[in-house]
Amino acid sequence: MAPQVVDESAQRLPARKGSQTAAPSAAPAAPDPAASDPAASDPAAPEQAAPEQAAPEPAPERIDTELLIAASVLLADAALTAKQSGAELTGALFSWRFGLEALRRPGWALGTAVSCARALTGSGGLGFGANGGLIGELARMAGSVTYRRPAKVAMAVDAFALRIKAAAAEHPNLEAPAARRLTDAMVAGNRLEALRAMYGLIEQLGVTRALTTVSPVIMELLALLGMLDENPVNDGFSWVTLAGGVPTTDPFLGLPSSVLGFLNPGPGRAERVEPDTILAKVLATSRNDIVSYVNDIGALGNHGLALLRRVACADGAVRYVLLLPGTSFGLLSNSTPQDLVGAFDGLLRTDTTYTRAAKKLLRRAGVPTGSELMVVGHSLGGITAMNLASDVEVSSTYRLTHVVAIGSPIDSKRPADHTTQVISLVNKHDVIPGLDGRGPASPNDIPGSWVELAWLDESYDYPLSHAPQAYSDTLRGELPHYREQVNKLISAFDGEVVGNQPYMLRDK
């Protein structure tokens, strides 16, 4: 079963002020040759040579994005195969079995060792492709520090370059001279030129628009940075990104995700609180509608609040809805799970402080075992919703029927219960959903049972494009059929809201 991915971009890209020129209402009439040239009406006039017609302008280059992505997949497979071949050849060359055989047949062993060395280091072979094991990793690090580019790296770089080219077909701003200068420098491995290009892009567009411009290929650019710098420790980020996975290390230092566990160790805590006047007013008009849920999340803010709703549904059942807001960008870390450390932790791991606090919320609220539950989250809240869905304990305690993620990078996560309906809403100008590695030129797809609705709207600049209000405005305005589609999928929760209880979540 193919995943239901609906993309209604329609090339709605915002125009910069002053860049549009007024088009004439009608093309000017062609001049009458007889009126402007007397010789044309005088048969006795001598014949004149007909003016040469201008050559037609060449048609604009047509980019087949599917072909580019298919070619990038082939190159990525070849690069990963070359990497694996280098590891196997290195392992065989330095294995104890080879050493034992060398004692018995030294002549054969010498010839084999020379052939393997040529295959591993020669330009006609793997081009310094040793890796794996202690000696192989030392050789790989030496090659990285001395700027040796093995065949596997050359093919991987070409694969990333094709992905960037494919993304530019859908996001034309990537073809602007300033952005093109940056991507070309990254592909070439020229970090100094890349820094200059990024500075020029920020100087021209500002920080937010520059970030939004490169956001469709941010994972590819970070992977190129990790693969082509002198640091051999962070290469794992690049290879995982090439293979379509979610990296478990950072692209700069290569620090593992387990470090985030030390930075985000809280057991999680949930305390009942009373809503303030503004939140109470918003909740008073809430109903089972995706726009209403997004507005509720916006009213909750991102300073630690979450909401549990009890609904007496039309079929007589009592169901529950858990609303989880996203990240607070004020501080790297604060006393709630909704901070930047928690965001990175939630992206890379499932057992996080936010997940633990949400589980305690459900227990503290006394949600009965076996109850049907829908979790709706924005940004980090959507990540946490999927982390809850992937938790076997949660899935075995409650019937988690729906996960609705709004602007969340969740494509690498999977629910423990295959019957959980996952709905993902993505504004393609939003930087955050692409952090799971599945950008516009990614060859990877989502499971067949998922529903992904994507679009380009007028909220171009980040963070405006990521705000709950931007998603709410689009669903209410330009794309009401998306709203109707989501509401139909969650219609089991139609009914009377009989309880709205906010909770304050803390790290500990």
CSV table of C-alpha atoms in Angstrom, one decimal, residues 219 237 240-241 244-249 347-348 411-413 435-437:
chain,number,residue,atom,x,y,z
A,219,MET,CA,20.8,17.9,5.8
A,237,PHE,CA,26.7,11.6,10.3
A,240,VAL,CA,23.9,7.7,7.8
A,241,THR,CA,22.3,10.7,6.0
A,244,GLY,CA,18.6,7.7,4.4
A,245,GLY,CA,18.7,7.2,8.1
A,246,VAL,CA,18.6,9.6,11.0
A,247,PRO,CA,22.1,10.4,12.3
A,248,THR,CA,22.8,9.6,15.9
A,249,THR,CA,25.8,11.9,16.1
A,347,LEU,CA,14.6,13.7,17.6
A,348,LEU,CA,17.4,11.2,18.2
A,411,ASP,CA,9.5,10.3,9.3
A,412,SER,CA,12.2,8.1,10.9
A,413,LYS,CA,10.0,7.0,13.8
A,435,LEU,CA,15.5,17.6,10.2
A,436,ASP,CA,14.6,13.9,10.1
A,437,GLY,CA,16.7,13.6,6.9
